[in-house]
Amino acid sequence: MIEFDPDQFSGSAPVFPLANIVLFPHLILPLHIFEHRYREMTRDALAGENLIAMALYKPGMESGELPGIPFHETVALGQVMQHESLPEGKFNLSLLGVARARVKSARLEKPYWEAELEIVSEDLEGMDIGEKKVQYEALWKRFGSMLAAPAKALPLPILCDLIATTFVSDIQVKQELLEMMDVSQRCEKLLSMSPPPPRRRWPKFSNN
């Protein structure tokens, strides 16, 4: 797999909206693709840049019967790490989140949505080294005992996203955390929540 290079990104990607999953950068999402429109999406992605934008449906928009873009405009761009072709054109995929992105425009000219995307960067400029250390230690004290030991070495933004994936159950709160480019605000949001019992580290296979 070729490492994702934002400078080489065409700016366009197919969109896979779901009602129950938010992907974060640096984390892996397994997907089972069986619906006809998303089989076509997967074939096109594999023939192109190997990228799929994972999006969360806006509340009440899952049916696609209401006008406008049915999913939130902040998405996670995912790169296909592995894929398995199955009978009847179905697929199993492992998707690695590679970047946060904002939807500039979206079109439904194929059976699935496509979007023009702008890669967005996380904001760490407002935090000095001391503040980062304080936030990191606070997050680790609250959640670290329920994470794998290697997580201790993760950069602060990735630790935040790992905690969000592992412990946050409210899908709308997950979307809110995805949209927070200010890492300090993301830390504060996580620290304001009480950790639930440990959950499965990676999301289960989605029902698309």
PDB file of C-alpha atoms in Angstrom:
ATOM      1  CA  MET A   1       0.000   0.000   0.000  1.00  0.00           C
ATOM      2  CA  ILE A   2       1.376   3.411  -0.996  1.00  0.00           C
ATOM      3  CA  GLU A   3       1.299   5.909   1.883  1.00  0.00           C
ATOM      4  CA  PHE A   4      -1.296   8.638   1.421  1.00  0.00           C
ATOM      5  CA  ASP A   5       0.179  11.945   0.247  1.00  0.00           C
ATOM      6  CA  PRO A   6      -2.203  14.924   0.626  1.00  0.00           C
ATOM      7  CA  ASP A   7      -0.264  16.812  -2.032  1.00  0.00           C
ATOM      8  CA  GLN A   8      -1.034  14.096  -4.573  1.00  0.00           C
ATOM      9  CA  PHE A   9      -4.725  13.803  -3.686  1.00  0.00           C
ATOM     10  CA  SER A  10      -7.002  14.669  -6.616  1.00  0.00           C
ATOM     11  CA  GLY A  11      -9.509  16.347  -4.276  1.00  0.00           C
ATOM     12  CA  SER A  12     -12.383  14.034  -5.204  1.00  0.00           C
ATOM     13  CA  ALA A  13     -13.514  10.788  -3.579  1.00  0.00           C
ATOM     14  CA  PRO A  14     -16.539   8.516  -3.358  1.00  0.00           C
ATOM     15  CA  VAL A  15     -18.552   8.916  -0.165  1.00  0.00           C
ATOM     16  CA  PHE A  16     -19.821   6.059   1.976  1.00  0.00           C
ATOM     17  CA  PRO A  17     -22.385   7.474   4.436  1.00  0.00           C
ATOM     18  CA  LEU A  18     -23.531   5.378   7.377  1.00  0.00           C
ATOM     19  CA  ALA A  19     -25.839   6.064  10.303  1.00  0.00           C
ATOM     20  CA  ASN A  20     -23.795   4.386  13.024  1.00  0.00           C
ATOM     21  CA  ILE A  21     -20.062   4.785  12.324  1.00  0.00           C
ATOM     22  CA  VAL A  22     -17.549   7.634  12.494  1.00  0.00           C
ATOM     23  CA  LEU A  23     -14.020   6.914  11.291  1.00  0.00           C
ATOM     24  CA  PHE A  24     -11.062   8.810  12.753  1.00  0.00           C
ATOM     25  CA  PRO A  25      -7.632   9.336  11.190  1.00  0.00           C
ATOM     26  CA  HIS A  26      -4.949   6.721  11.990  1.00  0.00           C
ATOM     27  CA  LEU A  27      -7.575   4.132  12.960  1.00  0.00           C
ATOM     28  CA  ILE A  28      -8.742   1.100  11.038  1.00  0.00           C
ATOM     29  CA  LEU A  29     -12.325   0.304  10.083  1.00  0.00           C
ATOM     30  CA  PRO A  30     -13.368  -3.121   8.747  1.00  0.00           C
ATOM     31  CA  LEU A  31     -16.250  -2.979   6.264  1.00  0.00           C
ATOM     32  CA  HIS A  32     -18.404  -5.600   4.581  1.00  0.00           C
ATOM     33  CA  ILE A  33     -19.707  -4.224   1.276  1.00  0.00           C
ATOM     34  CA  PHE A  34     -22.783  -5.939  -0.113  1.00  0.00           C
ATOM     35  CA  GLU A  35     -25.218  -3.297  -1.363  1.00  0.00           C
ATOM     36  CA  HIS A  36     -25.097  -2.918  -5.169  1.00  0.00           C
ATOM     37  CA  ARG A  37     -24.351   0.821  -5.204  1.00  0.00           C
ATOM     38  CA  TYR A  38     -21.493   0.400  -2.765  1.00  0.00           C
ATOM     39  CA  ARG A  39     -20.100  -2.568  -4.670  1.00  0.00           C
ATOM     40  CA  GLU A  40     -19.797  -0.174  -7.619  1.00  0.00           C
ATOM     41  CA  MET A  41     -18.301   2.468  -5.323  1.00  0.00           C
ATOM     42  CA  THR A  42     -15.687  -0.008  -4.112  1.00  0.00           C
ATOM     43  CA  ARG A  43     -14.764  -1.129  -7.613  1.00  0.00           C
ATOM     44  CA  ASP A  44     -14.330   2.498  -8.674  1.00  0.00           C
ATOM     45  CA  ALA A  45     -12.257   3.312  -5.577  1.00  0.00           C
ATOM     46  CA  LEU A  46      -9.960   0.338  -6.152  1.00  0.00           C
ATOM     47  CA  ALA A  47      -9.521   1.331  -9.785  1.00  0.00           C
ATOM     48  CA  GLY A  48      -8.738   4.913  -8.767  1.00  0.00           C
ATOM     49  CA  GLU A  49      -6.935   6.371  -5.747  1.00  0.00           C
ATOM     50  CA  ASN A  50      -7.941   3.642  -3.292  1.00  0.00           C
ATOM     51  CA  LEU A  51      -9.775   6.253  -1.212  1.00  0.00           C
ATOM     52  CA  ILE A  52     -13.271   6.358   0.301  1.00  0.00           C
ATOM     53  CA  ALA A  53     -14.680   9.218   2.388  1.00  0.00           C
ATOM     54  CA  MET A  54     -16.561   7.890   5.396  1.00  0.00           C
ATOM     55  CA  ALA A  55     -19.441  10.170   6.396  1.00  0.00           C
ATOM     56  CA  LEU A  56     -22.153  10.157   9.045  1.00  0.00           C
ATOM     57  CA  TYR A  57     -25.751  10.649   7.954  1.00  0.00           C
ATOM     58  CA  LYS A  58     -27.440  13.712   9.374  1.00  0.00           C
ATOM     59  CA  PRO A  59     -30.335  12.766  11.692  1.00  0.00           C
ATOM     60  CA  GLY A  60     -33.407  11.786   9.687  1.00  0.00           C
ATOM     61  CA  MET A  61     -31.562  11.776   6.346  1.00  0.00           C
ATOM     62  CA  GLU A  62     -30.808   8.060   6.070  1.00  0.00           C
ATOM     63  CA  SER A  63     -33.661   7.409   3.638  1.00  0.00           C
ATOM     64  CA  GLY A  64     -32.292   9.874   1.095  1.00  0.00           C
ATOM     65  CA  GLU A  65     -35.787  11.223   0.461  1.00  0.00           C
ATOM     66  CA  LEU A  66     -35.094  14.724   1.824  1.00  0.00           C
ATOM     67  CA  PRO A  67     -33.363  17.358  -0.335  1.00  0.00           C
ATOM     68  CA  GLY A  68     -29.746  18.364   0.111  1.00  0.00           C
ATOM     69  CA  ILE A  69     -26.585  16.529   1.073  1.00  0.00           C
ATOM     70  CA  PRO A  70     -27.720  13.850   3.558  1.00  0.00           C
ATOM     71  CA  PHE A  71     -24.447  13.532   5.452  1.00  0.00           C
ATOM     72  CA  HIS A  72     -22.304  15.788   7.642  1.00  0.00           C
ATOM     73  CA  GLU A  73     -19.794  17.928   5.773  1.00  0.00           C
ATOM     74  CA  THR A  74     -16.824  16.897   7.938  1.00  0.00           C
ATOM     75  CA  VAL A  75     -15.701  13.401   6.933  1.00  0.00           C
ATOM     76  CA  ALA A  76     -12.760  11.081   7.369  1.00  0.00           C
ATOM     77  CA  LEU A  77     -10.876  10.174   4.231  1.00  0.00           C
ATOM     78  CA  GLY A  78      -9.984   6.488   4.333  1.00  0.00           C
ATOM     79  CA  GLN A  79      -7.454   4.513   2.324  1.00  0.00           C
ATOM     80  CA  VAL A  80      -8.110   0.876   1.442  1.00  0.00           C
ATOM     81  CA  MET A  81      -5.353  -1.137   3.138  1.00  0.00           C
ATOM     82  CA  GLN A  82      -6.640  -4.574   2.229  1.00  0.00           C
ATOM     83  CA  HIS A  83      -9.577  -5.885   0.264  1.00  0.00           C
ATOM     84  CA  GLU A  84     -11.074  -9.281  -0.352  1.00  0.00           C
ATOM     85  CA  SER A  85     -13.343  -9.962  -3.311  1.00  0.00           C
ATOM     86  CA  LEU A  86     -16.289 -12.151  -2.377  1.00  0.00           C
ATOM     87  CA  PRO A  87     -18.940 -14.014  -4.397  1.00  0.00           C
ATOM     88  CA  GLU A  88     -21.610 -11.903  -6.130  1.00  0.00           C
ATOM     89  CA  GLY A  89     -19.322  -8.882  -6.282  1.00  0.00           C
ATOM     90  CA  LYS A  90     -19.243  -8.256  -2.531  1.00  0.00           C
ATOM     91  CA  PHE A  91     -16.136  -7.106  -0.671  1.00  0.00           C
ATOM     92  CA  ASN A  92     -14.462  -7.115   2.705  1.00  0.00           C
ATOM     93  CA  LEU A  93     -12.311  -4.022   3.243  1.00  0.00           C
ATOM     94  CA  SER A  94      -9.885  -2.707   5.821  1.00  0.00           C
ATOM     95  CA  LEU A  95     -10.008   1.081   5.666  1.00  0.00           C
ATOM     96  CA  LEU A  96      -7.341   3.244   7.307  1.00  0.00           C
ATOM     97  CA  GLY A  97      -8.327   6.804   8.223  1.00  0.00           C
ATOM     98  CA  VAL A  98      -5.730   9.116   6.693  1.00  0.00           C
ATOM     99  CA  ALA A  99      -7.155  12.637   7.103  1.00  0.00           C
ATOM    100  CA  ARG A 100     -10.019  14.814   8.215  1.00  0.00           C
ATOM    101  CA  ALA A 101     -11.695  16.552   5.282  1.00  0.00           C
ATOM    102  CA  ARG A 102     -14.530  18.961   4.574  1.00  0.00           C
ATOM    103  CA  VAL A 103     -17.026  18.555   1.760  1.00  0.00           C
ATOM    104  CA  LYS A 104     -16.856  21.507  -0.631  1.00  0.00           C
ATOM    105  CA  SER A 105     -19.511  20.054  -2.946  1.00  0.00           C
ATOM    106  CA  ALA A 106     -21.188  16.713  -3.510  1.00  0.00           C
ATOM    107  CA  ARG A 107     -22.936  15.117  -6.459  1.00  0.00           C
ATOM    108  CA  LEU A 108     -25.119  12.075  -7.009  1.00  0.00           C
ATOM    109  CA  GLU A 109     -24.426  11.337 -10.650  1.00  0.00           C
ATOM    110  CA  LYS A 110     -23.690   7.656  -9.967  1.00  0.00           C
ATOM    111  CA  PRO A 111     -25.566   5.255  -7.693  1.00  0.00           C
ATOM    112  CA  TYR A 112     -23.400   6.571  -4.850  1.00  0.00           C
ATOM    113  CA  TRP A 113     -22.323  10.046  -3.706  1.00  0.00           C
ATOM    114  CA  GLU A 114     -19.050  11.643  -4.767  1.00  0.00           C
ATOM    115  CA  ALA A 115     -17.556  14.760  -3.189  1.00  0.00           C
ATOM    116  CA  GLU A 116     -14.976  17.431  -3.737  1.00  0.00           C
ATOM    117  CA  LEU A 117     -12.977  17.517  -0.523  1.00  0.00           C
ATOM    118  CA  GLU A 118     -10.603  19.852   1.267  1.00  0.00           C
ATOM    119  CA  ILE A 119      -8.089  18.202   3.588  1.00  0.00           C
ATOM    120  CA  VAL A 120      -8.102  20.010   6.946  1.00  0.00           C
ATOM    121  CA  SER A 121      -5.293  20.152   9.485  1.00  0.00           C
ATOM    122  CA  GLU A 122      -5.564  19.850  13.243  1.00  0.00           C
ATOM    123  CA  ASP A 123      -4.738  22.924  15.311  1.00  0.00           C
ATOM    124  CA  LEU A 124      -2.003  22.482  17.899  1.00  0.00           C
ATOM    125  CA  GLU A 125      -0.634  26.002  17.717  1.00  0.00           C
ATOM    126  CA  GLY A 126      -2.516  27.177  20.793  1.00  0.00           C
ATOM    127  CA  MET A 127      -0.848  24.564  23.023  1.00  0.00           C
ATOM    128  CA  ASP A 128       2.721  24.822  24.283  1.00  0.00           C
ATOM    129  CA  ILE A 129       4.736  21.777  25.326  1.00  0.00           C
ATOM    130  CA  GLY A 130       3.645  22.082  28.964  1.00  0.00           C
ATOM    131  CA  GLU A 131      -0.059  22.255  28.076  1.00  0.00           C
ATOM    132  CA  LYS A 132       0.251  19.239  25.782  1.00  0.00           C
ATOM    133  CA  LYS A 133       1.897  17.265  28.577  1.00  0.00           C
ATOM    134  CA  VAL A 134      -0.810  18.225  31.090  1.00  0.00           C
ATOM    135  CA  GLN A 135      -3.598  17.255  28.673  1.00  0.00           C
ATOM    136  CA  TYR A 136      -1.850  14.008  27.759  1.00  0.00           C
ATOM    137  CA  GLU A 137      -1.329  12.950  31.367  1.00  0.00           C
ATOM    138  CA  ALA A 138      -4.937  13.810  32.240  1.00  0.00           C
ATOM    139  CA  LEU A 139      -6.254  11.716  29.351  1.00  0.00           C
ATOM    140  CA  TRP A 140      -3.951   8.854  30.222  1.00  0.00           C
ATOM    141  CA  LYS A 141      -4.997   8.944  33.887  1.00  0.00           C
ATOM    142  CA  ARG A 142      -8.668   8.798  32.903  1.00  0.00           C
ATOM    143  CA  PHE A 143      -8.529   6.263  30.058  1.00  0.00           C
ATOM    144  CA  GLY A 144      -5.036   4.784  29.843  1.00  0.00           C
ATOM    145  CA  SER A 145      -5.558   1.728  32.046  1.00  0.00           C
ATOM    146  CA  MET A 146      -8.179   0.518  29.544  1.00  0.00           C
ATOM    147  CA  LEU A 147      -5.983   1.025  26.481  1.00  0.00           C
ATOM    148  CA  ALA A 148      -3.197  -1.148  25.155  1.00  0.00           C
ATOM    149  CA  ALA A 149       0.214  -0.233  26.589  1.00  0.00           C
ATOM    150  CA  PRO A 150       1.711   0.953  23.239  1.00  0.00           C
ATOM    151  CA  ALA A 151      -0.887   3.743  23.176  1.00  0.00           C
ATOM    152  CA  LYS A 152       1.267   5.561  25.762  1.00  0.00           C
ATOM    153  CA  ALA A 153       3.634   6.555  22.953  1.00  0.00           C
ATOM    154  CA  LEU A 154       0.988   8.047  20.674  1.00  0.00           C
ATOM    155  CA  PRO A 155       0.938  11.756  19.782  1.00  0.00           C
ATOM    156  CA  LEU A 156      -1.791  13.698  21.568  1.00  0.00           C
ATOM    157  CA  PRO A 157      -4.161  14.093  18.551  1.00  0.00           C
ATOM    158  CA  ILE A 158      -4.033  10.361  17.812  1.00  0.00           C
ATOM    159  CA  LEU A 159      -4.556   9.471  21.474  1.00  0.00           C
ATOM    160  CA  CYS A 160      -7.683  11.666  21.469  1.00  0.00           C
ATOM    161  CA  ASP A 161      -9.043   9.916  18.380  1.00  0.00           C
ATOM    162  CA  LEU A 162      -8.263   6.460  19.802  1.00  0.00           C
ATOM    163  CA  ILE A 163     -10.126   7.326  23.000  1.00  0.00           C
ATOM    164  CA  ALA A 164     -13.064   8.685  20.992  1.00  0.00           C
ATOM    165  CA  THR A 165     -13.246   5.494  18.937  1.00  0.00           C
ATOM    166  CA  THR A 166     -12.898   3.172  21.913  1.00  0.00           C
ATOM    167  CA  PHE A 167     -15.024   4.806  24.596  1.00  0.00           C
ATOM    168  CA  VAL A 168     -17.506   7.275  23.110  1.00  0.00           C
ATOM    169  CA  SER A 169     -20.788   5.513  22.372  1.00  0.00           C
ATOM    170  CA  ASP A 170     -22.918   8.494  21.299  1.00  0.00           C
ATOM    171  CA  ILE A 171     -22.492   8.715  17.531  1.00  0.00           C
ATOM    172  CA  GLN A 172     -23.316  12.426  17.395  1.00  0.00           C
ATOM    173  CA  VAL A 173     -20.640  13.151  20.007  1.00  0.00           C
ATOM    174  CA  LYS A 174     -18.170  11.177  17.898  1.00  0.00           C
ATOM    175  CA  GLN A 175     -19.053  13.357  14.922  1.00  0.00           C
ATOM    176  CA  GLU A 176     -18.591  16.460  17.077  1.00  0.00           C
ATOM    177  CA  LEU A 177     -15.111  15.224  18.047  1.00  0.00           C
ATOM    178  CA  LEU A 178     -14.265  14.562  14.400  1.00  0.00           C
ATOM    179  CA  GLU A 179     -15.220  18.148  13.593  1.00  0.00           C
ATOM    180  CA  MET A 180     -13.022  19.612  16.365  1.00  0.00           C
ATOM    181  CA  MET A 181      -9.818  20.725  14.680  1.00  0.00           C
ATOM    182  CA  ASP A 182      -8.630  22.364  17.909  1.00  0.00           C
ATOM    183  CA  VAL A 183      -6.943  19.484  19.734  1.00  0.00           C
ATOM    184  CA  SER A 184      -7.156  21.262  23.097  1.00  0.00           C
ATOM    185  CA  GLN A 185     -10.946  21.483  22.785  1.00  0.00           C
ATOM    186  CA  ARG A 186     -11.057  17.807  21.830  1.00  0.00           C
ATOM    187  CA  CYS A 187      -9.094  16.901  24.950  1.00  0.00           C
ATOM    188  CA  GLU A 188     -11.385  18.979  27.153  1.00  0.00           C
ATOM    189  CA  LYS A 189     -14.464  17.368  25.622  1.00  0.00           C
ATOM    190  CA  LEU A 190     -13.126  13.883  26.335  1.00  0.00           C
ATOM    191  CA  LEU A 191     -12.074  14.772  29.870  1.00  0.00           C
ATOM    192  CA  SER A 192     -15.567  16.077  30.603  1.00  0.00           C
ATOM    193  CA  MET A 193     -16.978  12.595  30.037  1.00  0.00           C
ATOM    194  CA  SER A 194     -16.878   9.652  32.400  1.00  0.00           C
ATOM    195  CA  PRO A 195     -15.276   6.575  30.826  1.00  0.00           C
ATOM    196  CA  PRO A 196     -17.659   3.646  30.309  1.00  0.00           C
ATOM    197  CA  PRO A 197     -16.538   0.022  30.706  1.00  0.00           C
ATOM    198  CA  PRO A 198     -13.998  -1.073  28.070  1.00  0.00           C
ATOM    199  CA  ARG A 199     -15.480  -1.723  24.649  1.00  0.00           C
ATOM    200  CA  ARG A 200     -14.321  -3.409  21.476  1.00  0.00           C
ATOM    201  CA  ARG A 201     -11.325  -1.417  20.256  1.00  0.00           C
ATOM    202  CA  TRP A 202     -12.331  -1.329  16.595  1.00  0.00           C
ATOM    203  CA  PRO A 203     -15.839  -0.855  15.219  1.00  0.00           C
ATOM    204  CA  LYS A 204     -17.562  -4.053  14.155  1.00  0.00           C
ATOM    205  CA  PHE A 205     -18.476  -4.788  10.551  1.00  0.00           C
ATOM    206  CA  SER A 206     -21.011  -2.253   9.341  1.00  0.00           C
ATOM    207  CA  ASN A 207     -24.435  -2.997   7.953  1.00  0.00           C
ATOM    208  CA  ASN A 208     -24.497  -0.852   4.830  1.00  0.00           C
TER     209      ASN A 208
END
